[in-house]
XYZ file of C-alpha atoms in Angstrom:
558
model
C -33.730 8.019 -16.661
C -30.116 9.068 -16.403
C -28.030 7.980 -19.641
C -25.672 4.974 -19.113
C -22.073 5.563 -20.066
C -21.134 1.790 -20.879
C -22.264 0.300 -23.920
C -26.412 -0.074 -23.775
C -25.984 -4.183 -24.756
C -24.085 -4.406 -21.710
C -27.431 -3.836 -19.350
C -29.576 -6.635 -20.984
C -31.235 -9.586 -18.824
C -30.089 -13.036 -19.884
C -33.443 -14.187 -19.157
C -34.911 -16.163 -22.519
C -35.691 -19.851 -23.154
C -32.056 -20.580 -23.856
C -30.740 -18.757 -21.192
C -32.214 -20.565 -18.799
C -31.481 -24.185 -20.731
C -27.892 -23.577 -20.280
C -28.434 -22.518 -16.411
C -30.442 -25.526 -15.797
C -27.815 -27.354 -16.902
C -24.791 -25.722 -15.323
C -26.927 -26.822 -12.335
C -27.496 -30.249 -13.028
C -23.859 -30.933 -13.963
C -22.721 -29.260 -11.084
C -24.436 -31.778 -8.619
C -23.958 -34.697 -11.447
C -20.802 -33.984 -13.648
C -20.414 -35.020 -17.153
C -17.554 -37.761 -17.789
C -14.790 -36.377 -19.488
C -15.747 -37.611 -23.432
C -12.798 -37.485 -25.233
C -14.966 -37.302 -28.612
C -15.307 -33.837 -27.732
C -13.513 -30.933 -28.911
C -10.543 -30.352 -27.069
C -10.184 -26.618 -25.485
C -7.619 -24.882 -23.731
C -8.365 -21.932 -22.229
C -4.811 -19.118 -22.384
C -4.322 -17.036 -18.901
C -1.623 -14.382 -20.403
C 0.718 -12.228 -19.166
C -0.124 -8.825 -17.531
C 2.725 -6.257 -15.771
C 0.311 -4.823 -13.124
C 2.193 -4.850 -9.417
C 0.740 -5.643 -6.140
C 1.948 -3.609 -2.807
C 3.741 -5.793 -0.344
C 1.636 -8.246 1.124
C -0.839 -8.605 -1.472
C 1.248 -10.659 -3.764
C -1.187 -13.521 -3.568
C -3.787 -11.730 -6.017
C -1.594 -12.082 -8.716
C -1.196 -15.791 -8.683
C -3.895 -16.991 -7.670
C -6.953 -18.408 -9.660
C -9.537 -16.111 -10.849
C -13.433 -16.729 -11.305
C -13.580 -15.231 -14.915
C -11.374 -18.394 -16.227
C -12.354 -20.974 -13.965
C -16.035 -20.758 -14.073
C -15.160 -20.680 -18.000
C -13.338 -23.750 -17.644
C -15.324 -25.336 -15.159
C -18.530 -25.450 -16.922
C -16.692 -26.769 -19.745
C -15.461 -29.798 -17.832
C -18.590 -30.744 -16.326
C -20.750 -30.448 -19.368
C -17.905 -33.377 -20.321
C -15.315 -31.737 -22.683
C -11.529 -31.921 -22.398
C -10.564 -28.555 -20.948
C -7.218 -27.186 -19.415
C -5.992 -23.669 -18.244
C -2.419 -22.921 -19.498
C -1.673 -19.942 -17.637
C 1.937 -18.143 -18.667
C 1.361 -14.789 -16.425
C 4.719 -15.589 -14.890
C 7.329 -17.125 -17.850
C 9.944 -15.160 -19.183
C 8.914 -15.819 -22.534
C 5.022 -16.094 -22.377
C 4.353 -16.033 -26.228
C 6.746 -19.039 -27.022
C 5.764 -20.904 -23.895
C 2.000 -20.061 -24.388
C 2.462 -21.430 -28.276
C 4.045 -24.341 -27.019
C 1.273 -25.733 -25.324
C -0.742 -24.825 -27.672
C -0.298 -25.941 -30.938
C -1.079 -29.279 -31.923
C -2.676 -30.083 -28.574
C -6.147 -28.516 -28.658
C -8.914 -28.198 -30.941
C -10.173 -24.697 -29.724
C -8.529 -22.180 -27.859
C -9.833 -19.372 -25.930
C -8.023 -16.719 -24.976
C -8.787 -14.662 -21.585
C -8.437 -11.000 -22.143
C -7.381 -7.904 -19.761
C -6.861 -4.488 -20.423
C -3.187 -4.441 -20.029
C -2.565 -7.672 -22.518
C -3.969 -6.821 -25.742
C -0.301 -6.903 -27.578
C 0.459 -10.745 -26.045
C -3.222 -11.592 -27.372
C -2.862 -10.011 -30.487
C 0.919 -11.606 -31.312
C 0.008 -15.538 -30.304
C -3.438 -15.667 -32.140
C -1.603 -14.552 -35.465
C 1.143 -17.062 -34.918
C -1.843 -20.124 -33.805
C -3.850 -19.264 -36.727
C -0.637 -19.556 -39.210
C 0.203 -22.879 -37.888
C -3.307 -24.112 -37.428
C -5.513 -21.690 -39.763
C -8.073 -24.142 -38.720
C -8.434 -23.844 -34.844
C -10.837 -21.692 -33.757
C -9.860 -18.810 -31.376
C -12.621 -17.486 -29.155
C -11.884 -14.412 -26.725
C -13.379 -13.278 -23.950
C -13.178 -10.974 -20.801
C -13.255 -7.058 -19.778
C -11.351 -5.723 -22.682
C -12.483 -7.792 -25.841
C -15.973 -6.987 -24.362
C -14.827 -2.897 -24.266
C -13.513 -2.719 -27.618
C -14.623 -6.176 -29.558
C -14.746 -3.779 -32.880
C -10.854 -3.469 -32.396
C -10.571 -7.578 -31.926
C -12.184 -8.344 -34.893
C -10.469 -5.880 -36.922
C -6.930 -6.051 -35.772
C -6.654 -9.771 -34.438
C -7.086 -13.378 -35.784
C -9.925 -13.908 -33.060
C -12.949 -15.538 -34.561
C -15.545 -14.690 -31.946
C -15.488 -12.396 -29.566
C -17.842 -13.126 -26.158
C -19.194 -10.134 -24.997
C -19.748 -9.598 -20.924
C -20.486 -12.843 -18.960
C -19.321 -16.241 -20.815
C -20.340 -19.094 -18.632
C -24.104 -19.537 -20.911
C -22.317 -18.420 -24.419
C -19.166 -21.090 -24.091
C -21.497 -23.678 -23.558
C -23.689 -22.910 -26.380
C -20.760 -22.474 -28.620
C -19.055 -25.572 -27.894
C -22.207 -27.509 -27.961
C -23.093 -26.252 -31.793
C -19.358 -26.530 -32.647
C -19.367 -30.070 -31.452
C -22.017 -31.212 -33.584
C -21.144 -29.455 -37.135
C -23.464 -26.314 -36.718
C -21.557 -23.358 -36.695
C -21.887 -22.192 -39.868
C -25.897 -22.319 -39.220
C -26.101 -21.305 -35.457
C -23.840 -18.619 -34.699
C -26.213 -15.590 -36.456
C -28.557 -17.447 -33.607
C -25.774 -17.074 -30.642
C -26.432 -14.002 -28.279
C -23.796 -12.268 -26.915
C -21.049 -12.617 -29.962
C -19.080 -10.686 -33.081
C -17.695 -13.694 -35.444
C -16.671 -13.459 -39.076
C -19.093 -14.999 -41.679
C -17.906 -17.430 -44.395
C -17.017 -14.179 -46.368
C -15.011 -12.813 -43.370
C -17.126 -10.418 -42.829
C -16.977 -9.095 -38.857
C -20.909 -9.671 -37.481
C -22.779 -9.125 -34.442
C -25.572 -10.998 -32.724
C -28.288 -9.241 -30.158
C -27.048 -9.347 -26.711
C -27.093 -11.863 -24.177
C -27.069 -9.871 -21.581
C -26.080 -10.465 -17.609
C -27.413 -13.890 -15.807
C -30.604 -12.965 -13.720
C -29.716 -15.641 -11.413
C -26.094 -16.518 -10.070
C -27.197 -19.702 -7.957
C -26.547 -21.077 -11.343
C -23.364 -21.032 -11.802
C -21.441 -23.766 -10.094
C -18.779 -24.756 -7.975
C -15.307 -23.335 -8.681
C -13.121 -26.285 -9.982
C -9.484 -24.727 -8.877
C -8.084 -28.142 -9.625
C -8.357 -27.073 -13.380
C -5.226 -24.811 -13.062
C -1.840 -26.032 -13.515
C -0.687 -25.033 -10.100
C -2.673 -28.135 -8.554
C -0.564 -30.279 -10.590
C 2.856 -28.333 -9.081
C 5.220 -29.690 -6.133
C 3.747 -26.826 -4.164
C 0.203 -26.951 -4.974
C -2.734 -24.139 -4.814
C -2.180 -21.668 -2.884
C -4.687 -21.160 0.279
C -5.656 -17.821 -1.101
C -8.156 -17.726 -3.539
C -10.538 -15.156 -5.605
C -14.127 -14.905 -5.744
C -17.155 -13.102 -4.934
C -21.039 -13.697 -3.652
C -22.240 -10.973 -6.838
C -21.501 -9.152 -10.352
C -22.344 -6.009 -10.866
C -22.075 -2.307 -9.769
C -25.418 0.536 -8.722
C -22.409 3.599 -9.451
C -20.739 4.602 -12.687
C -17.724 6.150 -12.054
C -16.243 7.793 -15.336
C -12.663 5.930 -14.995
C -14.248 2.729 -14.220
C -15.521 -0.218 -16.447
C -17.542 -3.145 -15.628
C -18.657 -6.138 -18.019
C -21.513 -6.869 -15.736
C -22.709 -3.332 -14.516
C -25.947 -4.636 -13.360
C -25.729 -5.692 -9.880
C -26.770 -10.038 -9.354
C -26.081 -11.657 -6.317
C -25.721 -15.346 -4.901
C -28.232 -16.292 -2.253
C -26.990 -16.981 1.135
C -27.318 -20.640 0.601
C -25.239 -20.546 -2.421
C -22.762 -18.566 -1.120
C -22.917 -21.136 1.936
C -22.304 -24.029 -0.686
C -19.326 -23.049 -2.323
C -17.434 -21.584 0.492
C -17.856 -25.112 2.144
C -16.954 -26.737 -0.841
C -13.481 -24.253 -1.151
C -12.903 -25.160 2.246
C -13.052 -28.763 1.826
C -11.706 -29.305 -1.553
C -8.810 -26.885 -1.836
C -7.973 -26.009 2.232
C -8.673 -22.138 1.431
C -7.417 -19.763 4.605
C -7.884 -16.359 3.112
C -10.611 -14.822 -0.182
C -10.154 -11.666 -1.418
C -14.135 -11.223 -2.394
C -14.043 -9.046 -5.625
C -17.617 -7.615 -5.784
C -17.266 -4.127 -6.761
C -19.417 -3.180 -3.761
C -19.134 -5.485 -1.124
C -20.951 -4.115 1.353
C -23.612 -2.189 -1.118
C -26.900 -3.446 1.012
C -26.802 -3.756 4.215
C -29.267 -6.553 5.043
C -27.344 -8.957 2.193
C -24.164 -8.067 3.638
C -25.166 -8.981 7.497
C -26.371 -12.226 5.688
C -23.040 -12.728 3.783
C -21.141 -12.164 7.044
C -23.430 -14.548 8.679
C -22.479 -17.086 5.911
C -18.531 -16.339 5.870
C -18.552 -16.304 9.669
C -19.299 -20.442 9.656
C -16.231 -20.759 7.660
C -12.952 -19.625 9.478
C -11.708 -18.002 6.717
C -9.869 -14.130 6.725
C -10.928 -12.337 3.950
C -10.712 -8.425 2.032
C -13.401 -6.842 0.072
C -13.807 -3.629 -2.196
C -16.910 -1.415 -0.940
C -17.419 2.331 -1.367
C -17.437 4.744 1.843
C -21.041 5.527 1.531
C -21.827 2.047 1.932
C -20.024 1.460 5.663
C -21.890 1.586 8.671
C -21.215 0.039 12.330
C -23.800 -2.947 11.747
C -21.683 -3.804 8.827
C -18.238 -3.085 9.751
C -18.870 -5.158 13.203
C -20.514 -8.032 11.107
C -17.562 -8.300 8.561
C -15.176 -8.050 11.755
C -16.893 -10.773 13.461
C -16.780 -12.638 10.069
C -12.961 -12.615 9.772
C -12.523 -9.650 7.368
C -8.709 -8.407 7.797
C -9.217 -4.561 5.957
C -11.646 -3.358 3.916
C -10.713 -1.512 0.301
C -12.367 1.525 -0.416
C -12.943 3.331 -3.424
C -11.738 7.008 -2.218
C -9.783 7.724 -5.501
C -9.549 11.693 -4.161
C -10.517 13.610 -1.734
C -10.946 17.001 -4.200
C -14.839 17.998 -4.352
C -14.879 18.864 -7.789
C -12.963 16.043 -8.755
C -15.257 13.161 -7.177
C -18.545 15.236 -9.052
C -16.429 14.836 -12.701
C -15.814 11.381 -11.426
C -19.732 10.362 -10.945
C -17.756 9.084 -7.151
C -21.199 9.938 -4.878
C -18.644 10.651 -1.830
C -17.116 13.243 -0.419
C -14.421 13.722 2.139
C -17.010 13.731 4.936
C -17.809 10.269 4.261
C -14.396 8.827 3.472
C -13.886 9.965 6.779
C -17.024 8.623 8.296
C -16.061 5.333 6.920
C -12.689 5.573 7.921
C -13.287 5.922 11.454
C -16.356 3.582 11.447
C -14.052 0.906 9.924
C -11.182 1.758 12.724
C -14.034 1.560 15.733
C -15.172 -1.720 14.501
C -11.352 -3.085 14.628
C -10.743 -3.598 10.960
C -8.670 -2.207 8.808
C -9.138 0.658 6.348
C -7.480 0.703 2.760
C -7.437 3.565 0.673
C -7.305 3.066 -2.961
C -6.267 6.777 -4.418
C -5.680 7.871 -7.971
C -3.137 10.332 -9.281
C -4.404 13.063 -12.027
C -7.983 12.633 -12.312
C -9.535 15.009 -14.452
C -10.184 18.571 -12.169
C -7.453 17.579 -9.576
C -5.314 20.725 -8.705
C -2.087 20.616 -6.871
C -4.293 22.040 -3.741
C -6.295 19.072 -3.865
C -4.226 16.482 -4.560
C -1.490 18.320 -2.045
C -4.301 17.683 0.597
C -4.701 13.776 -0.405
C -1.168 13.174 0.041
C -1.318 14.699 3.540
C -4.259 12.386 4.167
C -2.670 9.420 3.035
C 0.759 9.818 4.949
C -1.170 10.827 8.192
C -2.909 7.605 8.133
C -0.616 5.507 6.614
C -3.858 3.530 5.974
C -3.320 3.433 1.570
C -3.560 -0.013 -0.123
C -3.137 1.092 -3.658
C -2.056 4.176 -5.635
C -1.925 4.314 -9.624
C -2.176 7.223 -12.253
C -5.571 7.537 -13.900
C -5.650 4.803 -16.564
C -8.228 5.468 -19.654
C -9.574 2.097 -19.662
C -11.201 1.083 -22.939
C -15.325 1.546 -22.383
C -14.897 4.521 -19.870
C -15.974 7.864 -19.865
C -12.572 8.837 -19.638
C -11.388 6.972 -22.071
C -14.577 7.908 -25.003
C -13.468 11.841 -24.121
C -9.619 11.213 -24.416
C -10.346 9.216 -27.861
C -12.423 12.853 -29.064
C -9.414 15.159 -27.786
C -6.871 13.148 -29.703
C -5.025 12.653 -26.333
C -5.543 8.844 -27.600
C -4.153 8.668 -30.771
C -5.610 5.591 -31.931
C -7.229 2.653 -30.023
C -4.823 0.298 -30.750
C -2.116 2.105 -30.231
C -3.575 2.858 -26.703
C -4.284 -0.558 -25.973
C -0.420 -1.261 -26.982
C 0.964 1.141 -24.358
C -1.354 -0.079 -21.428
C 0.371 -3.224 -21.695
C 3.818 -1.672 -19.956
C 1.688 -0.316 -16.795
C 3.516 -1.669 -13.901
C 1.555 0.578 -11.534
C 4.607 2.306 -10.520
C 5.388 5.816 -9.645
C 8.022 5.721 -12.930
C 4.279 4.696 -14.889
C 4.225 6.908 -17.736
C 1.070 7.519 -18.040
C -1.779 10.253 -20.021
C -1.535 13.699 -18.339
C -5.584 14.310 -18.324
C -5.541 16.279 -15.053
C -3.324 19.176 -17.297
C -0.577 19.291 -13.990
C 2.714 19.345 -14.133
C 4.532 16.149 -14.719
C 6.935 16.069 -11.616
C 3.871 17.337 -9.105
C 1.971 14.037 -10.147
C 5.059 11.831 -9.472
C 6.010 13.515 -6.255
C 2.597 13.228 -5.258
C 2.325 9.552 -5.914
C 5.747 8.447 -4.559
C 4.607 10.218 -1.354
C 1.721 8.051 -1.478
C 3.199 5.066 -2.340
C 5.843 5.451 0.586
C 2.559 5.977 2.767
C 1.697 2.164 1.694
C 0.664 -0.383 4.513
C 1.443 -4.034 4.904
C -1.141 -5.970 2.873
C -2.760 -9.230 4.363
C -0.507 -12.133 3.715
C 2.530 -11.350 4.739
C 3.761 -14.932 4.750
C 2.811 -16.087 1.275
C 5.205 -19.137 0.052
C 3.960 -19.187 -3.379
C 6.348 -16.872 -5.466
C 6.607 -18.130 -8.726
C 10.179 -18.009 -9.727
C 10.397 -15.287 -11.990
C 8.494 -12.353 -10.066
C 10.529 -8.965 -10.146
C 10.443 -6.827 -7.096
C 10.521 -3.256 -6.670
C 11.598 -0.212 -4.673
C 13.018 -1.149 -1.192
C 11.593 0.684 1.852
C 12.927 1.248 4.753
C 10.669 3.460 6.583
C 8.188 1.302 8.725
C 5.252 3.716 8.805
C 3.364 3.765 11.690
C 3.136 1.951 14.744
C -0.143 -0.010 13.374
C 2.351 -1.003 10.335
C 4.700 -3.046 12.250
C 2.823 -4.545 14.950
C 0.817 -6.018 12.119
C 3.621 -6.640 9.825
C 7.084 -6.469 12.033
C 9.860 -4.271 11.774
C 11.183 -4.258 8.241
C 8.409 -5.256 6.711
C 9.274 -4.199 3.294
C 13.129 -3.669 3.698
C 13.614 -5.645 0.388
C 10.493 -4.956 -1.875
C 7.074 -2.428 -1.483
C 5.691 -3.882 -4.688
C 6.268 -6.893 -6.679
C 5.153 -8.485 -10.286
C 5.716 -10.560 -13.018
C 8.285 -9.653 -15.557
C 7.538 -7.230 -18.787
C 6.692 -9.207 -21.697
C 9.893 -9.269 -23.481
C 9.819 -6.424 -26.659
C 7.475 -3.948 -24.460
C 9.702 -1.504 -25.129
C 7.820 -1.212 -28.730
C 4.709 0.044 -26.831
C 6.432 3.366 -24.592
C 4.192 6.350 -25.246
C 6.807 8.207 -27.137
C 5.982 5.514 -29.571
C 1.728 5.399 -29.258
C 0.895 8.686 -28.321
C 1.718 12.302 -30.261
C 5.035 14.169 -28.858
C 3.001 16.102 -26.950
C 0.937 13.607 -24.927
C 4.651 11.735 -24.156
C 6.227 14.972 -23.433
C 3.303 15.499 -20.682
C 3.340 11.910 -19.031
C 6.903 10.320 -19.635
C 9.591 13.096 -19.659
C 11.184 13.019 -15.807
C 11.583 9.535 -15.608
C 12.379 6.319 -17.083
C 9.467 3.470 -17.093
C 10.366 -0.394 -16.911
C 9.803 -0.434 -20.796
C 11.726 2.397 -21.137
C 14.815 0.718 -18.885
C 13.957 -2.395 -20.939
C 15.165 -0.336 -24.260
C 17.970 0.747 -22.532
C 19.336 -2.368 -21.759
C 19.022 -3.625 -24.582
C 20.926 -0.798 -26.528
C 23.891 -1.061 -23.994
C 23.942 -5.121 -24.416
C 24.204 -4.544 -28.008
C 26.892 -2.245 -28.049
């Protein structure tokens, strides 16, 4: 049996008597929601800030609501409790504004975590828990499940949820709302909490949901945005299944074992999107979209009845013409592929299972079937020479088919990121976790050298990559908040397939755009988390938005 590279409590079946109370019930409620009992514990559920930038034309993924925190807060609300989303990705001061709404006006908070927010998270818990020591601060998502040992060290988080949450939050609440705490949560899967003592413990694992039919229908109206002039967005986030078969070294997944919807679920809440909330467009975040062919003719089968244009992530060894005809018949716009590189030796270090041959396979498979092709490439992976990476530049600006581009990021949990933590690349987890939060995914990024090349041939390479970009899928989105900050100008059109999808001047005033730094990231440049050398190899030819940020601030000063 090959060894798993993510932690082992991460590939557990949520399958005992408990488990499949709380699914029963998430069920039930779903059909036959609970009345909102204000008796219950109030809970407000924190969407923070994070710097990551989207190309232009894909805008619409960073505002839009997101299945980890609404299924969190929609389970809440129909098992009856008082539950609201304040979501500060987008204000110019997120820690004041998040503690605003905060304080005094819930009884427990839970904070949603990402790998690029861990300074944000760690900052506002302190300053809840020294204005209301007795508020209860749960966290949950991808990174406090990577590194929960660093959360319950170096944060004022009580418990920390550990992969899915939808089962644990219910359990939690329940016990909390009737006294029990102190006796039930040593019983609690899937958690790390502090005894009366304060001392940091750990319960078995919960493990993954064997059976997603459970969960229920996405309440979007949770989110603040419903309540603004505007209103949601037509573009939503969600998926038909959890879980990934590959393990890719730079990758992590909370859920790594693959679950899926049935068709009839799936068939359910895309009618109920449609009806409720007006959706036109889903970007479908399964890791593999298109991973089984039979489920994925039936998923196109089910999208099809809904008149919907979507996007999915897939891998290149998982395209076909069966499938790319059924997802073109089903509305898909371009599918995202994992190619990362196109180097031989660097997709075997990266556990990848492709090749060139295939990305090409799938490439022109996905062009004869009349959808588009995205290419989501990485800069410096470990093995990548200047040949290789020389020959995926070439690729992408003959094409001018890339979606994405980023430097390798050691995300907590990884492969990547366990070896740069032995090397001392890393120089301590938190400090790490500090710096990801200034990654704009920018070609001025600084970012950890791993692949050993020289500095200026990773940035040339990824500018030339970036400028290879092609429009993203909604071009006409009306729903920038008001203080998104947009980057890098482009003039050049690209190719004819660019602008007769797009229109001339597609990106004349921004390629990328985002929401602002938080303010003070300038604390977290790697010249300032990593050892001189490390900086010197990832942030010496040019000057990051933290590092600008630091500027400016010296010359307002003076």
């Amino acid at each position: 049996m090959a060894r798993k590279s993510l932690a082992l409590e991460l590939y557990v079946n949520a399958d005992d008597s408990t488990d499949r109370r709380y699914q029963d019930q998430m069920r039930e409620q779903d059909i036959t929601p609970v009345a909102t009992d204000p008796s219950l514990p109030r809970f407000t559920l924190l969407v923070g800030p994070s710097p990551f930038s989207m190309p232009r034309g894909w805008e619409f993924f960073l505002t839009s609501p997101y299945e980890g925190a609404t299924y969190i807060a929609t389970v809440l609300h129909n098992a009856g409790y008082p539950v609201r989303i304040v979501d500060v990705r987008y204000d110019l001061d997120p820690l004041r504004s998040a503690y605003d709404q905060i304080v005094g006006q819930t009884d427990v908070l839970g904070v949603c975590t990402f790998e690029d927010n861990f300074p944000f998270c760690q900052e506002l818990m302190a300053k809840v828990k020294e204005a209301e020591p007795d508020v209860p601060i749960i966290c949950g998502g991808s990174l406090v499940t990577s590194v929960p040992h660093v959360f319950m060290k170096e944060t004022a988080c009580d418990i920390a949820v550990i992969s899915e949450g939808e089962i644990t939050i219910l359990e939690l609440m329940e016990s909390y709302a009737s006294g029990r705490w102190n006796n039930d949560l040593p019983k609690i899967k899937g958690i790390c909490y502090r005894d009366a003592e304060g001392n940091n413990k750990r319960t078995p694992a919960r493990g993954q949901m064997m059976d997603l039919d459970s969960l229920p229908r996405m309440r979007l109206d949770l989110w603040p945005q419903a309540k603004s002039p505007m209103g949601l967005q037509p573009q939503i986030i969600s998926s038909y299944s959890r879980g990934c078969k590959m393990d890719c070294s730079f990758c992590y997944r909370t859920t790594p074992q693959v679950r899926a919807k049935s068709p009839e679920k799936m068939d359910r809440d895309m009618a109920w999107l449609k009806s409720q909330y007006n959706i036109d467009f889903s970007f479908f975040v399964d890791l593999t979209f298109s991973s089984h062919r039979g489920q994925t003719l039936e998923m196109c089968e089910v999208i099809k009845d809904h008149d919907i244009r979507w996007t999915c992530l897939t891998r290149c060894a998982d395209m076909d013409a069966p499938r790319a005809n059924a997802m073109r018949d089903s509305g898909c716009d371009i599918i995202l592929y994992g190619v990362e590189s196109l180097g031989k030796e660097v997709l075997r270090e990266a556990r990848k299972g492709s090749s060139e041959n295939l990305t090409i396979r799938a490439m022109n498979t996905t062009f004869d079937a009349g959808v588009r092709f995205g290419a989501l490439l990485i800069v410096g992976l470990p093995n990548e020479s200047e040949e290789s990476l020389g020959h995926m530049v070439e690729f992408a600006e003959t094409y001018n088919h890339v979606t994405r581009v980023k430097y390798l990021s050691a995300m907590p949990g990884t492969t990547v990121y366990q070896q740069s933590v032995a090397s001392g690349m890393i120089r301590s987890e938190v400090d790490h976790l500090n710096w990801l939060s200034i990654e704009q995914a920018l070609h001025e990024d600084e970012f950890l050298n791993v692949s050993g090349l020289p500095e200026q041939v990773c940035r040339d390479a990824y500018k030339r990559v970036y400028d290879a970009y092609q429009p993203g899928p909604v071009m006409d989105f009306k729903h920038y908040p008001e203080n998104f900050q947009y980057f890098h100008p482009q003039p050049d059109d690209g190719q004819e397939r660019s602008t007769s999808y797009a229109g001339t001047e597609w990106r004349s005033r921004w390629s990328s755009a985002a929401g602002p730094l938080v303010p003070n990231s300038h604390r977290y440049t790697l010249d300032k988390c990593a050892a001189p050398e490390v900086a010197a190899a990832g942030s010496s030819t040019m000057e990051s938005g933290a590092k600008r940020m630091e500027r400016e601030a010296l010359v307002s000063v003076q």
